[in-house]
Amino acid sequence: MTFEQLVTLAVLAAVVVALLSDRIRADVAAMAAAAALAGLGVVTLEDLGRGLASPAIVALASLFILARALDVTGVMGVVIRSAARMTDRMGAASAPLIIALCGSLSAFLNNTPIVILAAPLMQDSARRIGVSAKRLLIPLSYASIMGGSCTLIGTSTNLLVDDMAQRQHLPPFSLFEITGVGLAIAAAGALYLVFVAPRLLPADDGVSPETVRTEAGPAFRPAQGLAAVTIFAFVLGAAAGGLSIAVVAFIGAMALLLFRVLSPEDAYSGLRPQVLLMIGGMLVVGEALGKTGLAFSATNTVAAWVQPLGPIAALAVIYIATSILTEIMSNAAVAVLITPLAIGLAENLGVAPRPFVVAVMMAASASFATPVGYQTNAIVQQIGRYSYMDFVRVGLPLNAISAVVAVWMIPKVFPF
């Protein structure tokens, strides 16, 4: 191995250990890795620029600002309060509908604030229908995860995988290109949550008894709220029409500031720099893996093992490996590491790489079996006082169902 390969391998190992140990923040670990690779001459200033100023980061930052506008203008509050009034009218039937609503919203908006706003509503609904809130909060998180997998902008992971694929000279994904696969997984997951998960979820109510329904979001500002919705609709329409998501989202974010729908301070508070910096740092690590040839070597090794099994088996291997890794470390890190490997594997097998890229998108978000694999899981764990094994017991079957549906559905939508 060359010096550059040894350094890159050592830095990668250090990042993985840091992410697994959870003693160092993911953004700090990723940026430290980028700094080490630059300092040791493995990556150049141009490589740093490609990582830290990638279209995925521009798109994500802009989408965070758009989501922040819908929150501070009261649009999200109106939606959640309307759902709260629905619980009064519908009783027991309201809970699954609210969970479905949150899953649908997560296809277009960051699911973390959605879950934060909806969790108190779920607690209130549980008391009204006489069940434990623990039976509703994990399904809320899972629905938001599955909803986010249905569009390119539903989760940061999808945008990141798309960016990595474009770096490998694949055409960009359109906004709804993965929707067919995402909906199939979500439909199977919904059936599981309705008919099987209630038997596995804990029945005891460990939720704090003093928790009550809270007002969701600030008071509605009609003019600014209408402007925020209009701008967001423009971004979705332009992206669905084939324009660059990074470009139209950036234009939308700037329009919010220019028309004073959102103050600069509110925009900055919605940026979530820890996510952006972590992704940027990992993209630099990805540059090093490609530049030093380590990604190519890993691809050849995996290809030699799975080639006799055929493309379906290879697709399953990529999906399962991604799913396992995303349960124990950052899904952005997994996306950066696995996407080039998946594309190289497809090329070695002589099949189209797009199905393998979609498998990485779906698997990197399908984090159901641990509370640490996805932020919404961590949120509902704290609110519902779930144990670690609650997620393992309920999430592992959903992981398996998602894998089966994905491996069956992906080749139908994206032929080899």
CSV table of C-alpha atoms in Angstrom, one decimal:
chain,number,residue,atom,x,y,z
A,1,MET,CA,0.0,0.0,0.0
A,2,THR,CA,1.1,3.5,-0.7
A,3,PHE,CA,1.7,6.2,2.0
A,4,GLU,CA,-1.5,8.0,1.0
A,5,GLN,CA,-3.5,4.7,1.2
A,6,LEU,CA,-2.2,3.9,4.6
A,7,VAL,CA,-3.0,7.4,5.9
A,8,THR,CA,-6.5,7.4,4.4
A,9,LEU,CA,-7.2,3.9,5.9
A,10,ALA,CA,-5.9,5.1,9.3
A,11,VAL,CA,-8.0,8.2,9.2
A,12,LEU,CA,-11.1,6.3,8.1
A,13,ALA,CA,-10.6,3.8,10.9
A,14,ALA,CA,-10.3,6.6,13.5
A,15,VAL,CA,-13.5,8.2,12.2
A,16,VAL,CA,-15.4,4.9,12.4
A,17,VAL,CA,-14.1,4.3,16.0
A,18,ALA,CA,-15.1,7.8,17.0
A,19,LEU,CA,-18.6,7.5,15.6
A,20,LEU,CA,-19.1,4.1,17.2
A,21,SER,CA,-17.8,5.2,20.6
A,22,ASP,CA,-20.0,8.3,20.6
A,23,ARG,CA,-17.4,10.1,22.7
A,24,ILE,CA,-16.7,12.7,19.9
A,25,ARG,CA,-19.4,14.6,18.1
A,26,ALA,CA,-19.9,13.3,14.5
A,27,ASP,CA,-19.3,16.7,13.0
A,28,VAL,CA,-16.1,17.2,14.9
A,29,ALA,CA,-14.8,13.7,14.0
A,30,ALA,CA,-15.6,14.3,10.3
A,31,MET,CA,-14.0,17.7,10.1
A,32,ALA,CA,-11.0,16.5,12.0
A,33,ALA,CA,-10.6,13.7,9.5
A,34,ALA,CA,-10.8,16.2,6.6
A,35,ALA,CA,-8.1,18.4,8.3
A,36,ALA,CA,-5.8,15.4,8.9
A,37,LEU,CA,-6.1,14.3,5.3
A,38,ALA,CA,-5.4,17.8,4.1
A,39,GLY,CA,-2.5,18.3,6.5
A,40,LEU,CA,-0.9,15.0,5.4
A,41,GLY,CA,-1.2,15.9,1.7
A,42,VAL,CA,-3.7,13.2,0.8
A,43,VAL,CA,-6.3,15.7,-0.4
A,44,THR,CA,-5.7,19.1,-1.9
A,45,LEU,CA,-7.4,22.5,-1.4
A,46,GLU,CA,-9.6,21.7,-4.4
A,47,ASP,CA,-10.6,18.4,-2.9
A,48,LEU,CA,-11.6,20.2,0.3
A,49,GLY,CA,-13.6,22.7,-1.8
A,50,ARG,CA,-15.5,19.9,-3.6
A,51,GLY,CA,-16.4,18.3,-0.2
A,52,LEU,CA,-17.3,21.4,1.8
A,53,ALA,CA,-19.2,23.2,-0.9
A,54,SER,CA,-20.9,20.3,-2.6
A,55,PRO,CA,-24.4,20.8,-4.1
A,56,ALA,CA,-25.8,18.5,-1.4
A,57,ILE,CA,-24.7,20.9,1.3
A,58,VAL,CA,-26.1,23.9,-0.6
A,59,ALA,CA,-29.4,22.0,-1.1
A,60,LEU,CA,-29.6,20.9,2.5
A,61,ALA,CA,-28.8,24.3,4.0
A,62,SER,CA,-31.4,25.9,1.8
A,63,LEU,CA,-34.0,23.3,2.6
A,64,PHE,CA,-33.3,23.8,6.4
A,65,ILE,CA,-34.0,27.5,5.9
A,66,LEU,CA,-37.3,26.8,4.0
A,67,ALA,CA,-38.4,24.4,6.8
A,68,ARG,CA,-37.5,27.0,9.4
A,69,ALA,CA,-39.7,29.6,7.6
A,70,LEU,CA,-42.7,27.2,7.7
A,71,ASP,CA,-42.1,26.8,11.5
A,72,VAL,CA,-41.6,30.5,12.6
A,73,THR,CA,-44.4,31.8,10.5
A,74,GLY,CA,-46.8,29.4,12.2
A,75,VAL,CA,-47.6,27.2,9.2
A,76,MET,CA,-46.4,24.0,11.0
A,77,GLY,CA,-48.3,25.1,14.1
A,78,VAL,CA,-51.5,25.4,12.2
A,79,VAL,CA,-51.1,21.9,10.7
A,80,ILE,CA,-50.4,20.4,14.1
A,81,ARG,CA,-53.2,22.3,15.9
A,82,SER,CA,-55.6,21.2,13.2
A,83,ALA,CA,-54.5,17.6,13.9
A,84,ALA,CA,-55.0,18.2,17.6
A,85,ARG,CA,-58.6,19.3,17.0
A,86,MET,CA,-59.1,16.2,14.9
A,87,THR,CA,-58.3,14.0,18.0
A,88,ASP,CA,-61.2,15.6,19.8
A,89,ARG,CA,-63.6,14.6,17.1
A,90,MET,CA,-62.3,11.2,16.0
A,91,GLY,CA,-61.1,9.5,19.2
A,92,ALA,CA,-59.2,6.3,18.7
A,93,ALA,CA,-59.1,6.6,14.9
A,94,SER,CA,-57.1,9.9,15.1
A,95,ALA,CA,-53.8,8.4,16.2
A,96,PRO,CA,-53.0,6.4,13.0
A,97,LEU,CA,-54.2,9.3,10.9
A,98,ILE,CA,-51.9,11.7,12.7
A,99,ILE,CA,-49.0,9.3,12.3
A,100,ALA,CA,-49.7,9.0,8.6
A,101,LEU,CA,-49.9,12.8,8.3
A,102,CYS,CA,-46.5,13.2,9.9
A,103,GLY,CA,-45.1,10.5,7.6
A,104,SER,CA,-46.4,12.4,4.6
A,105,LEU,CA,-45.0,15.7,5.8
A,106,SER,CA,-41.6,14.1,6.3
A,107,ALA,CA,-41.4,13.4,2.6
A,108,PHE,CA,-40.9,17.1,2.1
A,109,LEU,CA,-39.7,18.6,5.4
A,110,ASN,CA,-37.1,17.6,8.0
A,111,ASN,CA,-38.7,15.0,10.2
A,112,THR,CA,-37.0,16.1,13.4
A,113,PRO,CA,-39.2,19.2,14.1
A,114,ILE,CA,-42.2,17.3,12.9
A,115,VAL,CA,-41.7,14.5,15.5
A,116,ILE,CA,-40.9,17.1,18.2
A,117,LEU,CA,-44.2,18.9,17.5
A,118,ALA,CA,-46.3,15.8,17.1
A,119,ALA,CA,-45.0,13.8,20.1
A,120,PRO,CA,-47.0,15.8,22.7
A,121,LEU,CA,-50.1,15.3,20.5
A,122,MET,CA,-49.5,11.6,20.5
A,123,GLN,CA,-49.3,11.6,24.3
A,124,ASP,CA,-52.5,13.4,24.6
A,125,SER,CA,-54.2,11.1,22.0
A,126,ALA,CA,-53.0,8.1,24.0
A,127,ARG,CA,-54.6,9.4,27.2
A,128,ARG,CA,-57.9,10.1,25.4
A,129,ILE,CA,-58.2,6.6,23.9
A,130,GLY,CA,-56.9,4.9,27.0
A,131,VAL,CA,-53.7,3.3,25.7
A,132,SER,CA,-50.0,3.7,26.6
A,133,ALA,CA,-48.2,6.5,24.8
A,134,LYS,CA,-45.5,3.9,24.2
A,135,ARG,CA,-47.7,2.3,21.7
A,136,LEU,CA,-47.7,5.4,19.5
A,137,LEU,CA,-44.4,7.2,19.8
A,138,ILE,CA,-42.2,4.5,18.2
A,139,PRO,CA,-44.6,4.2,15.2
A,140,LEU,CA,-44.5,8.0,14.9
A,141,SER,CA,-40.7,7.9,14.5
A,142,TYR,CA,-40.8,5.0,12.1
A,143,ALA,CA,-43.5,6.7,10.0
A,144,SER,CA,-41.4,9.8,9.7
A,145,ILE,CA,-38.4,7.8,8.7
A,146,MET,CA,-40.3,5.9,6.0
A,147,GLY,CA,-41.9,9.1,4.7
A,148,GLY,CA,-38.6,10.7,4.3
A,149,SER,CA,-37.4,7.9,2.1
A,150,CYS,CA,-40.2,8.7,-0.5
A,151,THR,CA,-38.6,11.7,-2.2
A,152,LEU,CA,-35.1,13.0,-2.9
A,153,ILE,CA,-35.5,15.8,-0.4
A,154,GLY,CA,-37.2,13.8,2.3
A,155,THR,CA,-33.9,13.0,4.1
A,156,SER,CA,-30.4,14.5,3.9
A,157,THR,CA,-29.1,11.0,3.2
A,158,ASN,CA,-30.9,10.8,-0.2
A,159,LEU,CA,-29.4,14.2,-1.3
A,160,LEU,CA,-26.0,13.0,-0.2
A,161,VAL,CA,-26.2,9.7,-2.0
A,162,ASP,CA,-27.3,11.6,-5.1
A,163,ASP,CA,-24.4,13.9,-4.8
A,164,MET,CA,-22.0,11.0,-4.4
A,165,ALA,CA,-23.5,9.3,-7.5
A,166,GLN,CA,-23.1,12.4,-9.6
A,167,ARG,CA,-19.4,12.5,-8.6
A,168,GLN,CA,-19.2,9.0,-10.2
A,169,HIS,CA,-20.7,10.5,-13.4
A,170,LEU,CA,-24.2,9.2,-12.9
A,171,PRO,CA,-27.1,11.5,-13.9
A,172,PRO,CA,-28.9,13.2,-11.0
A,173,PHE,CA,-32.0,11.8,-9.5
A,174,SER,CA,-35.3,13.7,-10.0
A,175,LEU,CA,-37.5,14.7,-7.0
A,176,PHE,CA,-39.9,11.8,-7.3
A,177,GLU,CA,-37.8,9.2,-9.0
A,178,ILE,CA,-37.4,7.0,-5.9
A,179,THR,CA,-41.1,7.5,-4.8
A,180,GLY,CA,-42.3,4.2,-6.1
A,181,VAL,CA,-39.8,2.2,-4.1
A,182,GLY,CA,-40.2,4.4,-1.0
A,183,LEU,CA,-44.0,4.1,-1.1
A,184,ALA,CA,-43.8,0.3,-1.4
A,185,ILE,CA,-41.6,0.1,1.7
A,186,ALA,CA,-43.8,2.6,3.5
A,187,ALA,CA,-46.9,0.6,2.7
A,188,ALA,CA,-45.4,-2.7,3.9
A,189,GLY,CA,-44.2,-0.8,7.0
A,190,ALA,CA,-47.6,0.6,7.7
A,191,LEU,CA,-49.2,-2.8,7.6
A,192,TYR,CA,-46.6,-4.0,10.1
A,193,LEU,CA,-47.1,-1.0,12.4
A,194,VAL,CA,-50.9,-1.6,12.4
A,195,PHE,CA,-51.1,-5.4,12.7
A,196,VAL,CA,-47.9,-6.6,14.3
A,197,ALA,CA,-46.1,-3.8,16.1
A,198,PRO,CA,-48.8,-3.4,18.7
A,199,ARG,CA,-48.1,-6.9,20.0
A,200,LEU,CA,-44.4,-6.1,20.4
A,201,LEU,CA,-44.6,-2.6,21.8
A,202,PRO,CA,-44.6,-2.2,25.6
A,203,ALA,CA,-48.0,-1.7,27.2
A,204,ASP,CA,-46.8,0.0,30.4
A,205,ASP,CA,-46.8,3.8,30.3
A,206,GLY,CA,-43.4,5.2,31.3
A,207,VAL,CA,-44.2,8.6,30.0
A,208,SER,CA,-44.0,11.5,32.4
A,209,PRO,CA,-47.6,12.0,33.8
A,210,GLU,CA,-47.2,15.8,33.9
A,211,THR,CA,-46.7,16.0,30.2
A,212,VAL,CA,-49.7,17.8,28.6
A,213,ARG,CA,-50.7,19.0,25.2
A,214,THR,CA,-48.6,22.0,24.2
A,215,GLU,CA,-49.2,24.8,21.7
A,216,ALA,CA,-47.5,23.7,18.6
A,217,GLY,CA,-45.5,26.5,17.1
A,218,PRO,CA,-45.9,30.3,17.2
A,219,ALA,CA,-49.1,32.2,16.4
A,220,PHE,CA,-49.9,32.2,12.6
A,221,ARG,CA,-48.7,35.2,10.7
A,222,PRO,CA,-51.0,35.0,7.6
A,223,ALA,CA,-49.0,37.1,5.1
A,224,GLN,CA,-45.6,35.6,5.9
A,225,GLY,CA,-47.1,32.1,6.2
A,226,LEU,CA,-48.7,32.4,2.8
A,227,ALA,CA,-45.5,33.7,1.3
A,228,ALA,CA,-43.5,30.8,2.9
A,229,VAL,CA,-46.0,28.2,1.5
A,230,THR,CA,-45.9,29.8,-1.9
A,231,ILE,CA,-42.1,29.9,-2.1
A,232,PHE,CA,-41.9,26.3,-0.9
A,233,ALA,CA,-44.4,25.2,-3.5
A,234,PHE,CA,-42.3,27.0,-6.1
A,235,VAL,CA,-39.2,25.1,-5.0
A,236,LEU,CA,-41.1,21.7,-5.1
A,237,GLY,CA,-42.6,22.5,-8.5
A,238,ALA,CA,-39.3,23.6,-10.1
A,239,ALA,CA,-37.5,20.6,-8.7
A,240,ALA,CA,-40.2,18.2,-9.9
A,241,GLY,CA,-39.8,19.9,-13.3
A,242,GLY,CA,-36.2,18.8,-13.5
A,243,LEU,CA,-34.3,21.9,-12.3
A,244,SER,CA,-31.4,21.5,-9.9
A,245,ILE,CA,-32.7,21.1,-6.3
A,246,ALA,CA,-29.7,22.9,-5.0
A,247,VAL,CA,-30.3,25.9,-7.3
A,248,VAL,CA,-34.1,26.2,-6.8
A,249,ALA,CA,-33.8,25.6,-3.0
A,250,PHE,CA,-31.1,28.3,-2.8
A,251,ILE,CA,-33.3,30.7,-4.7
A,252,GLY,CA,-36.2,30.0,-2.5
A,253,ALA,CA,-34.2,30.5,0.7
A,254,MET,CA,-32.9,33.9,-0.6
A,255,ALA,CA,-36.4,34.9,-1.6
A,256,LEU,CA,-37.5,34.3,2.0
A,257,LEU,CA,-34.9,36.8,3.2
A,258,LEU,CA,-35.4,39.3,0.4
A,259,PHE,CA,-39.1,39.5,1.0
A,260,ARG,CA,-38.6,39.5,4.8
A,261,VAL,CA,-40.6,36.4,5.4
A,262,LEU,CA,-37.7,35.2,7.5
A,263,SER,CA,-35.1,37.3,9.4
A,264,PRO,CA,-31.4,36.4,8.9
A,265,GLU,CA,-31.2,35.4,12.6
A,266,ASP,CA,-34.1,33.0,12.2
A,267,ALA,CA,-32.5,31.6,9.0
A,268,TYR,CA,-29.1,31.1,10.7
A,269,SER,CA,-30.9,29.3,13.6
A,270,GLY,CA,-32.4,26.8,11.2
A,271,LEU,CA,-29.2,25.9,9.4
A,272,ARG,CA,-28.2,22.9,11.6
A,273,PRO,CA,-24.4,23.4,11.1
A,274,GLN,CA,-23.6,20.2,12.9
A,275,VAL,CA,-25.3,18.2,10.1
A,276,LEU,CA,-23.7,20.3,7.3
A,277,LEU,CA,-20.2,20.1,8.7
A,278,MET,CA,-20.4,16.4,9.3
A,279,ILE,CA,-21.5,15.8,5.8
A,280,GLY,CA,-18.9,18.1,4.4
A,281,GLY,CA,-16.1,16.3,6.3
A,282,MET,CA,-17.3,12.9,5.3
A,283,LEU,CA,-17.4,14.0,1.6
A,284,VAL,CA,-13.7,14.9,1.9
A,285,VAL,CA,-13.0,11.4,3.3
A,286,GLY,CA,-14.9,10.1,0.3
A,287,GLU,CA,-12.7,12.2,-2.0
A,288,ALA,CA,-9.6,10.6,-0.4
A,289,LEU,CA,-11.0,7.0,-0.7
A,290,GLY,CA,-11.5,7.6,-4.4
A,291,LYS,CA,-8.3,9.5,-5.1
A,292,THR,CA,-6.1,6.9,-3.4
A,293,GLY,CA,-7.7,3.9,-5.0
A,294,LEU,CA,-9.0,2.4,-1.8
A,295,ALA,CA,-12.6,2.5,-3.0
A,296,PHE,CA,-11.6,0.7,-6.2
A,297,SER,CA,-9.7,-2.0,-4.3
A,298,ALA,CA,-12.6,-2.6,-2.0
A,299,THR,CA,-15.0,-2.8,-4.9
A,300,ASN,CA,-12.9,-5.5,-6.6
A,301,THR,CA,-12.7,-7.5,-3.4
A,302,VAL,CA,-16.5,-7.4,-2.9
A,303,ALA,CA,-17.2,-8.1,-6.6
A,304,ALA,CA,-15.0,-11.2,-6.6
A,305,TRP,CA,-17.1,-12.6,-3.8
A,306,VAL,CA,-20.6,-11.7,-5.0
A,307,GLN,CA,-20.2,-12.0,-8.8
A,308,PRO,CA,-21.2,-15.7,-8.8
A,309,LEU,CA,-24.4,-14.9,-6.9
A,310,GLY,CA,-25.8,-12.6,-9.5
A,311,PRO,CA,-27.1,-9.0,-9.4
A,312,ILE,CA,-30.1,-9.6,-7.1
A,313,ALA,CA,-27.9,-11.2,-4.4
A,314,ALA,CA,-25.4,-8.4,-4.8
A,315,LEU,CA,-28.1,-5.8,-4.4
A,316,ALA,CA,-29.2,-7.6,-1.2
A,317,VAL,CA,-25.6,-7.6,0.1
A,318,ILE,CA,-25.4,-3.8,-0.5
A,319,TYR,CA,-28.7,-3.2,1.2
A,320,ILE,CA,-28.1,-5.4,4.2
A,321,ALA,CA,-24.5,-4.0,4.8
A,322,THR,CA,-25.8,-0.4,4.6
A,323,SER,CA,-28.7,-1.2,6.9
A,324,ILE,CA,-26.5,-2.8,9.5
A,325,LEU,CA,-23.9,0.0,9.4
A,326,THR,CA,-26.5,2.8,9.6
A,327,GLU,CA,-27.8,1.3,12.9
A,328,ILE,CA,-24.4,1.9,14.6
A,329,MET,CA,-22.9,5.0,13.0
A,330,SER,CA,-24.0,8.1,11.1
A,331,ASN,CA,-26.1,7.4,8.1
A,332,ALA,CA,-24.3,10.2,6.2
A,333,ALA,CA,-21.0,8.5,6.9
A,334,VAL,CA,-22.4,5.2,5.7
A,335,ALA,CA,-23.7,6.8,2.5
A,336,VAL,CA,-20.3,8.3,1.7
A,337,LEU,CA,-18.5,5.0,2.3
A,338,ILE,CA,-21.0,2.6,0.6
A,339,THR,CA,-22.2,4.6,-2.5
A,340,PRO,CA,-18.9,4.4,-4.4
A,341,LEU,CA,-18.6,0.8,-3.5
A,342,ALA,CA,-22.1,0.1,-4.7
A,343,ILE,CA,-21.5,1.8,-8.0
A,344,GLY,CA,-18.2,0.1,-8.6
A,345,LEU,CA,-19.8,-3.3,-7.7
A,346,ALA,CA,-22.5,-2.7,-10.3
A,347,GLU,CA,-19.9,-1.8,-12.9
A,348,ASN,CA,-17.9,-4.9,-12.1
A,349,LEU,CA,-21.0,-7.1,-12.5
A,350,GLY,CA,-21.8,-5.4,-15.8
A,351,VAL,CA,-25.2,-4.1,-14.7
A,352,ALA,CA,-26.8,-0.7,-14.3
A,353,PRO,CA,-25.6,1.1,-11.1
A,354,ARG,CA,-28.8,3.0,-10.4
A,355,PRO,CA,-30.6,0.1,-8.6
A,356,PHE,CA,-27.6,-0.1,-6.3
A,357,VAL,CA,-27.6,3.6,-5.5
A,358,VAL,CA,-31.3,3.4,-4.7
A,359,ALA,CA,-30.6,0.5,-2.4
A,360,VAL,CA,-28.1,2.7,-0.5
A,361,MET,CA,-30.6,5.5,-0.2
A,362,MET,CA,-33.3,3.3,1.2
A,363,ALA,CA,-31.1,1.3,3.5
A,364,ALA,CA,-29.2,4.3,4.9
A,365,SER,CA,-32.5,5.7,6.2
A,366,ALA,CA,-34.1,2.4,7.3
A,367,SER,CA,-32.8,2.7,10.9
A,368,PHE,CA,-35.4,1.1,13.1
A,369,ALA,CA,-33.6,-1.3,15.4
A,370,THR,CA,-31.7,1.1,17.6
A,371,PRO,CA,-32.5,4.4,19.2
A,372,VAL,CA,-29.1,5.9,18.1
A,373,GLY,CA,-29.4,5.1,14.4
A,374,TYR,CA,-31.8,8.0,13.6
A,375,GLN,CA,-32.4,11.3,15.5
A,376,THR,CA,-36.2,10.8,15.7
A,377,ASN,CA,-35.7,7.5,17.4
A,378,ALA,CA,-33.6,9.2,20.0
A,379,ILE,CA,-36.2,11.8,20.5
A,380,VAL,CA,-39.1,9.4,21.1
A,381,GLN,CA,-36.9,7.3,23.3
A,382,GLN,CA,-36.4,10.2,25.7
A,383,ILE,CA,-40.0,11.2,25.6
A,384,GLY,CA,-41.5,7.7,25.9
A,385,ARG,CA,-38.7,6.3,28.2
A,386,TYR,CA,-38.2,3.3,26.0
A,387,SER,CA,-35.5,0.8,26.7
A,388,TYR,CA,-32.9,0.0,24.0
A,389,MET,CA,-34.4,-3.5,23.6
A,390,ASP,CA,-37.8,-2.0,22.8
A,391,PHE,CA,-36.3,-0.7,19.6
A,392,VAL,CA,-34.6,-4.0,18.9
A,393,ARG,CA,-37.7,-6.0,19.4
A,394,VAL,CA,-40.0,-3.8,17.3
A,395,GLY,CA,-37.4,-2.5,14.8
A,396,LEU,CA,-35.6,-5.6,13.7
A,397,PRO,CA,-38.6,-7.2,12.0
A,398,LEU,CA,-39.3,-3.9,10.2
A,399,ASN,CA,-35.7,-3.8,9.0
A,400,ALA,CA,-36.2,-7.3,7.6
A,401,ILE,CA,-39.5,-6.4,5.9
A,402,SER,CA,-37.9,-3.2,4.4
A,403,ALA,CA,-35.0,-5.2,3.1
A,404,VAL,CA,-37.3,-7.8,1.4
A,405,VAL,CA,-39.5,-5.2,-0.1
A,406,ALA,CA,-36.6,-3.1,-1.3
A,407,VAL,CA,-34.7,-5.9,-2.9
A,408,TRP,CA,-37.9,-7.1,-4.6
A,409,MET,CA,-39.1,-3.6,-5.7
A,410,ILE,CA,-36.0,-1.8,-6.7
A,411,PRO,CA,-35.2,-3.9,-9.9
A,412,LYS,CA,-38.8,-3.5,-11.0
A,413,VAL,CA,-38.5,0.3,-10.9
A,414,PHE,CA,-34.8,0.5,-11.8
A,415,PRO,CA,-34.0,-2.5,-14.1
A,416,PHE,CA,-30.5,-3.9,-14.1
